[in-house]
Short mmCIF file of C-alpha atoms and ligand atoms in Angstrom, two decimals:
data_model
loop_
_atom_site.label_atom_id
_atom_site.label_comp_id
_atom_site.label_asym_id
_atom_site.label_seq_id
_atom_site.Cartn_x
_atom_site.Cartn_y
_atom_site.Cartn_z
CA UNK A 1203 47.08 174.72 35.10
CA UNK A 1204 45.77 174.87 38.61
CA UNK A 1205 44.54 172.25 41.00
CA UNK A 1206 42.59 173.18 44.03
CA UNK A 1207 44.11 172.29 47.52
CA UNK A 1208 42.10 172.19 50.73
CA UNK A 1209 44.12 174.20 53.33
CA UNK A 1210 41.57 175.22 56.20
CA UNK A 1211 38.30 173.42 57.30
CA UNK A 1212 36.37 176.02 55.74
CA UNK A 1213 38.17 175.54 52.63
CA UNK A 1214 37.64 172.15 52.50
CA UNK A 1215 33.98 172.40 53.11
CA UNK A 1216 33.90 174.72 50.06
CA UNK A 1217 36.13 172.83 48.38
CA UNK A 1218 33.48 169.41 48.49
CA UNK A 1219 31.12 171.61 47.57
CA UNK A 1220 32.99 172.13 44.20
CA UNK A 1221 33.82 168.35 43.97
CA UNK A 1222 30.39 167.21 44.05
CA UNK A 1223 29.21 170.23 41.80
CA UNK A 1224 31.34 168.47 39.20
CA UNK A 1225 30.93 164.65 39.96
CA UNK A 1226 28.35 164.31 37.27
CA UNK A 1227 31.21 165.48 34.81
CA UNK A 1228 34.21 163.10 33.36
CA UNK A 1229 36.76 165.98 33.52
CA UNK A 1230 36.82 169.40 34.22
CA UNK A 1231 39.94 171.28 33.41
CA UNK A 1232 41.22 174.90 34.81
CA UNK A 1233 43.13 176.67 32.27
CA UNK A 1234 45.50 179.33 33.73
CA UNK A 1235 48.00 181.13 32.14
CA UNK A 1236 49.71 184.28 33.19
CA UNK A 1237 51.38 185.67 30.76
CA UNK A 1238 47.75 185.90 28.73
CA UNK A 1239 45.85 186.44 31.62
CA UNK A 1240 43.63 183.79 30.40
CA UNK A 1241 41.46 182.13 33.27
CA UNK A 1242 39.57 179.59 31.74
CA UNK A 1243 37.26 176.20 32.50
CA UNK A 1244 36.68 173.47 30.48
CA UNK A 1245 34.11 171.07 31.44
CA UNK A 1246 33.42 167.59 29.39
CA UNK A 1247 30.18 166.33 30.62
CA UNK A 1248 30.27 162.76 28.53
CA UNK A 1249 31.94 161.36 25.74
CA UNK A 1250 29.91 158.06 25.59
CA UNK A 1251 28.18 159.20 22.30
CA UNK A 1252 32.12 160.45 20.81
CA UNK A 1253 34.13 163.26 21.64
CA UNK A 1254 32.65 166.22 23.91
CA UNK A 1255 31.37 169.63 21.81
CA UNK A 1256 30.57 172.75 22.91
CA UNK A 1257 31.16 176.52 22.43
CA UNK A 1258 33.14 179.16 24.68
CA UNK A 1259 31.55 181.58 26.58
CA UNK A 1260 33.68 184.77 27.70
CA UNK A 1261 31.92 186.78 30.34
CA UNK A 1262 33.47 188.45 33.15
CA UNK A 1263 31.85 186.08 36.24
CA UNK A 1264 31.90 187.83 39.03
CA UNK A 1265 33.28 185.04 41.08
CA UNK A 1266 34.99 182.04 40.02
CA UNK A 1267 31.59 179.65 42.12
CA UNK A 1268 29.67 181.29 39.12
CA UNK A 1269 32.26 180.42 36.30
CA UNK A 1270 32.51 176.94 37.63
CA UNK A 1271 28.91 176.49 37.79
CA UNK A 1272 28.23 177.85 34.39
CA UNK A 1273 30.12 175.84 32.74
CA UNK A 1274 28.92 172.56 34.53
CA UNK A 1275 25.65 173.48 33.53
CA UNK A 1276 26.51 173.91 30.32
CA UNK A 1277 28.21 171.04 29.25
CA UNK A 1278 25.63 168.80 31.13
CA UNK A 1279 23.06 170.55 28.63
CA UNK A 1280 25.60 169.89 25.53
CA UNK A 1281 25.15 166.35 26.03
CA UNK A 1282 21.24 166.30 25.89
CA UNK A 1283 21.64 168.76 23.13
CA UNK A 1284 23.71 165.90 20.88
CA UNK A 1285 21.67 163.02 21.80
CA UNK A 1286 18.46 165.37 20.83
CA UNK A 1287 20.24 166.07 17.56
CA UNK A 1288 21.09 162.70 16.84
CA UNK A 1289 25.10 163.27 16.62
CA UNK A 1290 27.51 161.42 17.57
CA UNK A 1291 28.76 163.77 20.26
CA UNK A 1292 28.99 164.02 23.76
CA UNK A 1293 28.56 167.02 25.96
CA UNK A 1294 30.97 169.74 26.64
CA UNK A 1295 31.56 173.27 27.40
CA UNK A 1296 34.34 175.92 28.06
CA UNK A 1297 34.18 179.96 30.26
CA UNK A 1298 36.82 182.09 29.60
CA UNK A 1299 36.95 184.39 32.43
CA UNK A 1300 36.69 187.96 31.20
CA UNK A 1301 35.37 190.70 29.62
CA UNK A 1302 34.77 190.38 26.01
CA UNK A 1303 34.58 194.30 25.50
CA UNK A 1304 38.47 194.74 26.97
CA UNK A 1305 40.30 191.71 27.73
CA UNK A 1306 40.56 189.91 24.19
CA UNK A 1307 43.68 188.95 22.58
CA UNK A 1308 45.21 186.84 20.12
CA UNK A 1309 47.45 185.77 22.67
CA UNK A 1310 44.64 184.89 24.99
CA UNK A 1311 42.76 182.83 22.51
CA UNK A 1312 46.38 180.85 21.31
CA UNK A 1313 46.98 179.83 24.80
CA UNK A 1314 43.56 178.76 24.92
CA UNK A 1315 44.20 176.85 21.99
CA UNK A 1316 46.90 174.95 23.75
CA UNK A 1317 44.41 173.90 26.29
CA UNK A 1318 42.16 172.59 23.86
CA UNK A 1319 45.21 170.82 22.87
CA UNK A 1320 46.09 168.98 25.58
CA UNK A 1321 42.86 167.44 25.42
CA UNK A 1322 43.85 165.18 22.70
CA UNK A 1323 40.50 165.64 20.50
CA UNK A 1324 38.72 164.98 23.62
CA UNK A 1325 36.81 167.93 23.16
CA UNK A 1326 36.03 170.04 20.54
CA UNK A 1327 34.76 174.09 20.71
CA UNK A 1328 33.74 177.08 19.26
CA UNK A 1329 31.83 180.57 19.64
CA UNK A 1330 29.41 181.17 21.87
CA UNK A 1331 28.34 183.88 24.00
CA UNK A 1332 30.60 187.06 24.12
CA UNK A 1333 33.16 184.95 21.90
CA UNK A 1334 33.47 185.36 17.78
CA UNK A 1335 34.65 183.56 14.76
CA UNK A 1336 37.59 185.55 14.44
CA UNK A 1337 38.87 184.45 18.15
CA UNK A 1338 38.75 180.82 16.88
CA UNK A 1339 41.11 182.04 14.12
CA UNK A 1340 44.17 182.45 16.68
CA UNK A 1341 42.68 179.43 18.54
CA UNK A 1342 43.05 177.46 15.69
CA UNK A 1343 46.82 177.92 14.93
CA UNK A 1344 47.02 175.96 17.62
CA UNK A 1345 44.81 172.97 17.61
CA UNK A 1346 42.79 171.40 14.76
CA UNK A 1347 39.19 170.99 17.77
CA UNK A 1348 37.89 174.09 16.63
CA UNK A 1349 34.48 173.43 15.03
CA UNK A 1350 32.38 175.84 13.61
CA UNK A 1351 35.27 178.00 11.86
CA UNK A 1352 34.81 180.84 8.76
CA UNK A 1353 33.90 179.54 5.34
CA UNK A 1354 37.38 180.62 4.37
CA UNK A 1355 39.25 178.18 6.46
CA UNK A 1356 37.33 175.18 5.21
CA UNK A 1357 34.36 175.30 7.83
CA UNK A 1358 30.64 175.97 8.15
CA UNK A 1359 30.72 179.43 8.80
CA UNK A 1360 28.88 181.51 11.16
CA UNK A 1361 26.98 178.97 13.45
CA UNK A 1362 24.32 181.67 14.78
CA UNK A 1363 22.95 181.35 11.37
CA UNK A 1364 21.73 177.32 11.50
CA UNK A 1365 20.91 178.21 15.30
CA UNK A 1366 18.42 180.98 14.48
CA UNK A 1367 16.68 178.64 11.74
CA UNK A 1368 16.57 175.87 14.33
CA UNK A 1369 14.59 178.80 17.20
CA UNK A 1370 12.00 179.57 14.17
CA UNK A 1371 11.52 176.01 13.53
CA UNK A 1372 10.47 176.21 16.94
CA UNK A 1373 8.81 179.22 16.65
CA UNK A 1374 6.14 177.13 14.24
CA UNK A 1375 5.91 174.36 15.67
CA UNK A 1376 5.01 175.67 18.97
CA UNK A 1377 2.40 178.34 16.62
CA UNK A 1378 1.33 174.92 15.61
CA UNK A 1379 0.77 174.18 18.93
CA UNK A 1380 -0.88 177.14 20.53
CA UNK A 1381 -2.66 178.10 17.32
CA UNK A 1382 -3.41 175.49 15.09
CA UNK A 1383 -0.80 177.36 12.32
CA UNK A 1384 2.52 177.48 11.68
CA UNK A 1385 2.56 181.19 10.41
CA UNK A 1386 4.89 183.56 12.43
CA UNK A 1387 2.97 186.71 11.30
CA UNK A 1388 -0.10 187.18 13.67
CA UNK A 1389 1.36 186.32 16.72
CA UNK A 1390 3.67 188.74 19.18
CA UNK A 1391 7.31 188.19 20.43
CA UNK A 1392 9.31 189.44 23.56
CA UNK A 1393 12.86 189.00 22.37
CA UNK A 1394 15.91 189.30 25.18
CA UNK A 1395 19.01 190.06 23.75
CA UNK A 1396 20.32 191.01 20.11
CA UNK A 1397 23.18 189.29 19.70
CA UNK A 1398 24.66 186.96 17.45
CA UNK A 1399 20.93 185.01 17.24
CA UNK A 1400 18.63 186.81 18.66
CA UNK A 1401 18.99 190.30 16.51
CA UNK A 1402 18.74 187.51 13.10
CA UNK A 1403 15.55 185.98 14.72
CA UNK A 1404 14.04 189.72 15.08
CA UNK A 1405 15.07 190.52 11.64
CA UNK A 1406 13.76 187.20 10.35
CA UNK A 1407 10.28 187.96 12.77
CA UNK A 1408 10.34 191.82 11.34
CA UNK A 1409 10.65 190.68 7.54
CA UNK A 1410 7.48 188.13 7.85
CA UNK A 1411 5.56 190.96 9.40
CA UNK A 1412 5.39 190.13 13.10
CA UNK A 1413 5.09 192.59 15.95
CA UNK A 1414 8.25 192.16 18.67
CA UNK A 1415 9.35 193.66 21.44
CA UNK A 1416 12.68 193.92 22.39
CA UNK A 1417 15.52 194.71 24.73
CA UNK A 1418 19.54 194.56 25.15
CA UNK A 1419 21.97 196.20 27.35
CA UNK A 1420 23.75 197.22 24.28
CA UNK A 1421 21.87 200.11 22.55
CA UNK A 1422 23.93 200.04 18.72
CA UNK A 1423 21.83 196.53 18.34
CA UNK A 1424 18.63 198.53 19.23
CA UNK A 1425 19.41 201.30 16.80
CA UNK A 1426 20.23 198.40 14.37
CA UNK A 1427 17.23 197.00 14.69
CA UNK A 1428 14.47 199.92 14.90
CA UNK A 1429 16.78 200.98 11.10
CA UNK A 1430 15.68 197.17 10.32
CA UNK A 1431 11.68 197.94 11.93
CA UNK A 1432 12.12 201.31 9.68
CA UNK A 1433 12.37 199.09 6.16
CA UNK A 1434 9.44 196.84 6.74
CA UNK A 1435 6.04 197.73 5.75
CA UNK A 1436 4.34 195.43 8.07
CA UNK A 1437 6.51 194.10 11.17
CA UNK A 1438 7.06 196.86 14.42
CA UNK A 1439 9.27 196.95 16.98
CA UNK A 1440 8.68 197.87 20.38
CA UNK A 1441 11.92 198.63 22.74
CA UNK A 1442 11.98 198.10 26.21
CA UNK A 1443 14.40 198.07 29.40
CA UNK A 1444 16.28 195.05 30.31
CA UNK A 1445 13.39 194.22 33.20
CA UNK A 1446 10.50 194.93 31.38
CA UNK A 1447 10.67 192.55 28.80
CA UNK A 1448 9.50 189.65 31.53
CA UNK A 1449 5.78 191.70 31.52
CA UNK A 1450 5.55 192.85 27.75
CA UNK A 1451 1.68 191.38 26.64
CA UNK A 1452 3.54 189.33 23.83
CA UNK A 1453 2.40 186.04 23.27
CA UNK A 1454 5.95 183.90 23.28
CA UNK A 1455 9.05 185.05 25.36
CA UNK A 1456 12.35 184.53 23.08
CA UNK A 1457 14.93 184.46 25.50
CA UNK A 1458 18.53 185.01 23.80
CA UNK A 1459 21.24 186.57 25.94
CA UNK A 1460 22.43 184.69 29.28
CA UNK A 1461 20.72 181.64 31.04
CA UNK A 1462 18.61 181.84 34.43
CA UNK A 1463 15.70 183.83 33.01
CA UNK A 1464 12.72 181.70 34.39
CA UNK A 1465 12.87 182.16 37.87
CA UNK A 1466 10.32 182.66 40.71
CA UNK A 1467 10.60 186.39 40.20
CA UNK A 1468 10.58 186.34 36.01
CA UNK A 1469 7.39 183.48 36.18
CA UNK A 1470 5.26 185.64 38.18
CA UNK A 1471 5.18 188.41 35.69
CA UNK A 1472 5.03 186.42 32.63
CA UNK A 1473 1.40 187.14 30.72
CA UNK A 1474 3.36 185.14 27.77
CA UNK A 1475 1.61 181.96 26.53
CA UNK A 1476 4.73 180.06 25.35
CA UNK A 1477 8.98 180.05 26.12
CA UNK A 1478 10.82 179.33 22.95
CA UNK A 1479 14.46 181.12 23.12
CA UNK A 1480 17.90 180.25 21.83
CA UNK A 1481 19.76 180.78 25.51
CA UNK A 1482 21.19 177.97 26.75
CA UNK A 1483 20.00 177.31 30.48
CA UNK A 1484 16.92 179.35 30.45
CA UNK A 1485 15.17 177.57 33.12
CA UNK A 1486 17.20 178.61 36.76
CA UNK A 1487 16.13 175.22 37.97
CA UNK A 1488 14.81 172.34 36.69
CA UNK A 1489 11.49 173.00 38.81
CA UNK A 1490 10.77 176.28 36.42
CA UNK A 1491 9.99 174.21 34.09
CA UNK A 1492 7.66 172.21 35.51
CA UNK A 1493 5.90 175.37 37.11
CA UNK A 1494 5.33 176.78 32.97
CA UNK A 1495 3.72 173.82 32.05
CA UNK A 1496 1.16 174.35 35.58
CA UNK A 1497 0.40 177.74 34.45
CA UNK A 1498 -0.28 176.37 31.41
CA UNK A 1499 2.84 178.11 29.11
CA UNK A 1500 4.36 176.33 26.77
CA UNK A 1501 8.03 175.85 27.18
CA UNK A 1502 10.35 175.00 24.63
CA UNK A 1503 13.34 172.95 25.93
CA UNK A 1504 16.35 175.22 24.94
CA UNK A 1505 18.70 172.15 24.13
CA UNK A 1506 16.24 171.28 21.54
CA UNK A 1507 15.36 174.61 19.95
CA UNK A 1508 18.74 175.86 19.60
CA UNK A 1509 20.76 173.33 18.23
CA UNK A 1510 21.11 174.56 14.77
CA UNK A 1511 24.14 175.67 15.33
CA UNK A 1512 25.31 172.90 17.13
CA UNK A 1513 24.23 170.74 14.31
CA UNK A 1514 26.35 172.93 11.86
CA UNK A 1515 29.46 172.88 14.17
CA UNK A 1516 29.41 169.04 14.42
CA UNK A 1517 28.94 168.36 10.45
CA UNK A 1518 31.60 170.47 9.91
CA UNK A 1519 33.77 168.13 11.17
CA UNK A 1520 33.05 165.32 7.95
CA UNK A 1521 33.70 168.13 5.74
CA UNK A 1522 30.42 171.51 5.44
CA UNK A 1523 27.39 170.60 3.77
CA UNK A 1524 24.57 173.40 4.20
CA UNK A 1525 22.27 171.06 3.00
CA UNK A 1526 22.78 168.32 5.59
CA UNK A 1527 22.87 170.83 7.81
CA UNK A 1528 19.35 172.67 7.02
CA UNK A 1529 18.18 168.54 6.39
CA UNK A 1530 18.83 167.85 10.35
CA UNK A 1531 18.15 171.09 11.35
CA UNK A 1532 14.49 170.74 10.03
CA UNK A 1533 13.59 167.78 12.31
CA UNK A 1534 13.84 170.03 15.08
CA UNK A 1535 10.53 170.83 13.86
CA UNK A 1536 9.02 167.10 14.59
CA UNK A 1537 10.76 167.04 17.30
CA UNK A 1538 9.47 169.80 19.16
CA UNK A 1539 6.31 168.61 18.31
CA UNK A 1540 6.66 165.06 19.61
CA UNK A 1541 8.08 166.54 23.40
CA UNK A 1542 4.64 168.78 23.32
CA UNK A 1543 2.58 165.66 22.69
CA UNK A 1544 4.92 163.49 25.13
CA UNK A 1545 3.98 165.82 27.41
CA UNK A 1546 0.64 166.25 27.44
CA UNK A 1547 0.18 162.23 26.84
CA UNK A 1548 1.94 161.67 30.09
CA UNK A 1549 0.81 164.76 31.86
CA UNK A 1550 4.43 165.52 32.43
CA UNK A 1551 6.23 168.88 32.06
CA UNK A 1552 8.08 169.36 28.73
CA UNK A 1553 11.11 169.72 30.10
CA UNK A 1554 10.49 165.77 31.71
CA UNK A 1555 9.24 164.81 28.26
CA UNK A 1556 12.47 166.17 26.20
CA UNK A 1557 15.25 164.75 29.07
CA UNK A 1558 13.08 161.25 29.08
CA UNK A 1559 13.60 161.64 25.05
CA UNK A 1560 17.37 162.26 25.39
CA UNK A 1561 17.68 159.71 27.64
CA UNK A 1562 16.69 156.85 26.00
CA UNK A 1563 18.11 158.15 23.26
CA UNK A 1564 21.61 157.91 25.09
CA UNK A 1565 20.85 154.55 26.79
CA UNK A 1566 20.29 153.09 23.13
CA UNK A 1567 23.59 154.38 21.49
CA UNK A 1568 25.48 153.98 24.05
CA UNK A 1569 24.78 150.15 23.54
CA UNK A 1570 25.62 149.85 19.89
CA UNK A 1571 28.34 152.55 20.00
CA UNK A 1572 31.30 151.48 17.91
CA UNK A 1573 33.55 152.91 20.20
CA UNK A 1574 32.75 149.82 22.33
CA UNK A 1575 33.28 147.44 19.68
CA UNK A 1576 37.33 147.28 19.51
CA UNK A 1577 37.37 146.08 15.76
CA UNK A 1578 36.43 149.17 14.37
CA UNK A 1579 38.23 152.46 14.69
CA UNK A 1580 36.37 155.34 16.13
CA UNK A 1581 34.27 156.86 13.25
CA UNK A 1582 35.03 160.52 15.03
CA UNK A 1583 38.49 160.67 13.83
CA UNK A 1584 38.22 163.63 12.66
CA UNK A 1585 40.42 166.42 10.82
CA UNK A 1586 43.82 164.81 12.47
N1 LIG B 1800 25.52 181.49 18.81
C1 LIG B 1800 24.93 180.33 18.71
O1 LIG B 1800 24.90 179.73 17.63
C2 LIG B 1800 24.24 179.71 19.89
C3 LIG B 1800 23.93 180.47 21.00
N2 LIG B 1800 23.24 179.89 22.03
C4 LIG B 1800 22.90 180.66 23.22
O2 LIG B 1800 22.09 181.77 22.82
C5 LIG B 1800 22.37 182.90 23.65
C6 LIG B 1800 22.81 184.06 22.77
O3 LIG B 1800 23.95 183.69 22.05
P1 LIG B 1800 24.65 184.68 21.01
O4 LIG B 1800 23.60 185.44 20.27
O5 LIG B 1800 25.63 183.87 20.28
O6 LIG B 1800 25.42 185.64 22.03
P2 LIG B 1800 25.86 187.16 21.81
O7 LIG B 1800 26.92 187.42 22.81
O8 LIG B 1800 26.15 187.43 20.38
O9 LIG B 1800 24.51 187.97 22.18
C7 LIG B 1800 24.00 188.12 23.46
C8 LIG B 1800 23.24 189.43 23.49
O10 LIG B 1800 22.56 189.56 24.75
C9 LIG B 1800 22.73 190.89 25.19
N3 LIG B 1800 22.55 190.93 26.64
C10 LIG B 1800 23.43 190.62 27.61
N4 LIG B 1800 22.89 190.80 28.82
C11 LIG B 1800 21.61 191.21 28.59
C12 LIG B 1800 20.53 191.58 29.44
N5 LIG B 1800 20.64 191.56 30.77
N6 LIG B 1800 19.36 191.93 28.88
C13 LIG B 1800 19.23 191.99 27.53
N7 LIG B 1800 20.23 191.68 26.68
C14 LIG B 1800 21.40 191.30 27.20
C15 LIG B 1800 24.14 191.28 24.74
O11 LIG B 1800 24.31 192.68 24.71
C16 LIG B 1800 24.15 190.66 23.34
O12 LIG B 1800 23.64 191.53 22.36
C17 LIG B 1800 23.43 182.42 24.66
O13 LIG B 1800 22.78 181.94 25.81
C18 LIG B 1800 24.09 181.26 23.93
O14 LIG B 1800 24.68 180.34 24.81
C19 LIG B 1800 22.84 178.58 22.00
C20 LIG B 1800 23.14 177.81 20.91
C21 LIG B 1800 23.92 178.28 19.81
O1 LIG B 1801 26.81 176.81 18.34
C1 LIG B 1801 28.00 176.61 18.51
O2 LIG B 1801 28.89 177.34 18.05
C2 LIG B 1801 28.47 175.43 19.29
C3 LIG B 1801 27.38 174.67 19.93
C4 LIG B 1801 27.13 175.13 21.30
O3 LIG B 1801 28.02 175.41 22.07
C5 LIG B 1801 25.76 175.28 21.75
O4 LIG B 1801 24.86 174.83 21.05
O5 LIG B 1801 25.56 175.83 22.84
#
């Protein structure tokens, strides 16, 4: 583990910087260990609502600022994410410094285990971006917090699965919305990135017969899915470079590789009428949310739309049930729908409307939380 020590003026100046980047958080751990190379950061945001979940992202940051800040972000987000959901989770996240192409190892992911470890059930994680399933497999020989693990070892499976259902659910509500229809047929999508979600959301988009375009840095998904575009009889697929996507005439945006995406650059070309993605962080700041709902496009909160998966991960934990699973996952549905009518109700952006929803939702559990009341046990004991 390392701490960080002040040793100049400028350093500590940086170093408060840091601190107060992370003074919304309960704990933020730095996972080092040499003989894995493994640079990692965990962040727990809250666990007022029970333990702290969240996936692992492994991307190579370019500095260690843009780790940190990543994962702050990120856990912060988890803990809107559960109280949106309804679980009984609090917010969390972990980076693993590298590149997911060429630095993976069994080794790496073990001692990352041990980290996870040390946290005492504090915090449990899982895949995210640039990480997979069968990382968690050598993560798990060392600590029972891994949630969202392969069918064969007892868990809920692939978690990108429950994720994209939760992102169409959104899809037709916001249809609903913008159209007065659910159907995800007549209406055109940008998709960015063709990953674990975003290429099952095209597929999904293709098979009903919608028009998308798309785009991703990594061109076997594009062959993949023009081979897809080649079986369907109705849907088409457009492909364009990385920063084109932002001015494709499609009617929503489907954001679904990194976070940052609306910007004051990205905004400014948008002709899109709606934002409904599975990327965590979409919105650079807070503000670029507020600025959709002035141009009068429809935005999505990603915490809400995407938490399908994070829905799976945390049932998983009282034993898989697809069918609770696609139960919960449905609501995201309504509750989509409520933060659009919040929203225009209170002439406040939807981003305002979705945190106000989270927030009371936290304030109330947080009262009646059993983990307050000393006579009962914690009902997240889980798997130990
Ligand atoms: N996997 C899940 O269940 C969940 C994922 N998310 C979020 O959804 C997003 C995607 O997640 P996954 O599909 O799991 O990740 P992934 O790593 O499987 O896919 C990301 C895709 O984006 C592409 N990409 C990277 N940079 C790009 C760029 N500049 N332009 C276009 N494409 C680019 C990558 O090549 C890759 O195909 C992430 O932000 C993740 O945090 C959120 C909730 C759950
Ligand atoms: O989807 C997962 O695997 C875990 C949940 C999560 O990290 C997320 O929703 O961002």
């Amino acid at each position: 583990m390392s701490y960080i020590m002040a040793s100049s003026k400028n350093d500590e100046i940086e170093n408060l910087s840091l601190l107060e980047k992370m003074s919304e958080h309960e704990q933020v751990v730095f996972c080092n260990d040499p003989s894995t190379n493994l640079q990692a950061i965990i962040a727990i945001h809250s666990t007022k609502l029970g333990p702290a979940i969240g996936g692992c992202r492994m991307q190579p940051y370019e500095s260690f600022d843009e780790a940190l800040e990543d994962v702050l972000r990120l856990s912060k987000g988890m803990s809107y994410k559960c109280a949106a959901a309804d679980l009984d989770f609090g917010g969390g996240k972990a980076v693993i410094i590298g590149d997911p192409l060429t630095d993976k190892s069994p080794e790496l992911f073990r001692a990352f285990g041990q980290f996870v470890e040390s946290l005492n059930g504090r915090f449990y994680t899982g895949t995210d971006m640039g990480t997979t399933l069968a990382d968690f497999v050598h993560a798990m020989k060392e600590t029972n917090c891994i949630a969202g693990i392969p069918e064969e070892y007892g868990g809920g499976g692939d978690s990108s699965i429950p994720t994209t259902e939760s992102v169409i659910y959104g899809l037709k509500a916001t249809n609903k919305m913008l159209f007065g229809h659910e159907s995800l047929q007549p209406v055109t999508y940008a998709i960015q990135g063709l990953g674990k979600v975003g290429f099952k959301i095209a597929e999904r988009l293709l098979q009903e017969g919608a028009s998308i375009y798309v785009t991703d840095i990594n061109k076997d998904s594009i062959e993949a899915i023009q081979a897809k575009a080649a079986q369907t009889s109705e849907g088409t697929v457009t492909v364009v470079e990385t920063n084109e996507i932002y001015t494709v005439p499609a009617d929503i945006f489907v954001p679904c590789a990194m976070g940052g995406v609306i910007n004051d650059t990205t905004i400014e070309q948008f002709q899109f009428k709606a934002v409904v993605g599975a990327a965590n962080n979409q919105l650079l700041e807070e503000r670029h949310g507020i600025e959709l709902t002035k141009r009068g496009i429809l935005y999505a909160p990603d915490y809400i739309v995407n938490a399908g998966g994070l829905i799976q991960v945390a049932d998983e934990l009282y034993g898989p049930s697809k069918e609770r699973v696609l139960l919960k996952t449905k609501e995201i549905y309504n509750t989509i729908l409520e933060v659009y009518k919040q929203s225009e109700l209170n002439e406040i952006s939807t981003v305002e409307a979705a945190d106000q929803l989270c927030e009371k939702v936290m304030s109330n559990r947080e009262k009646r939380n059993s983990f307050f009341n000393r006579t009962v046990s914690p009902k997240w004991k889980i798997r130990h």
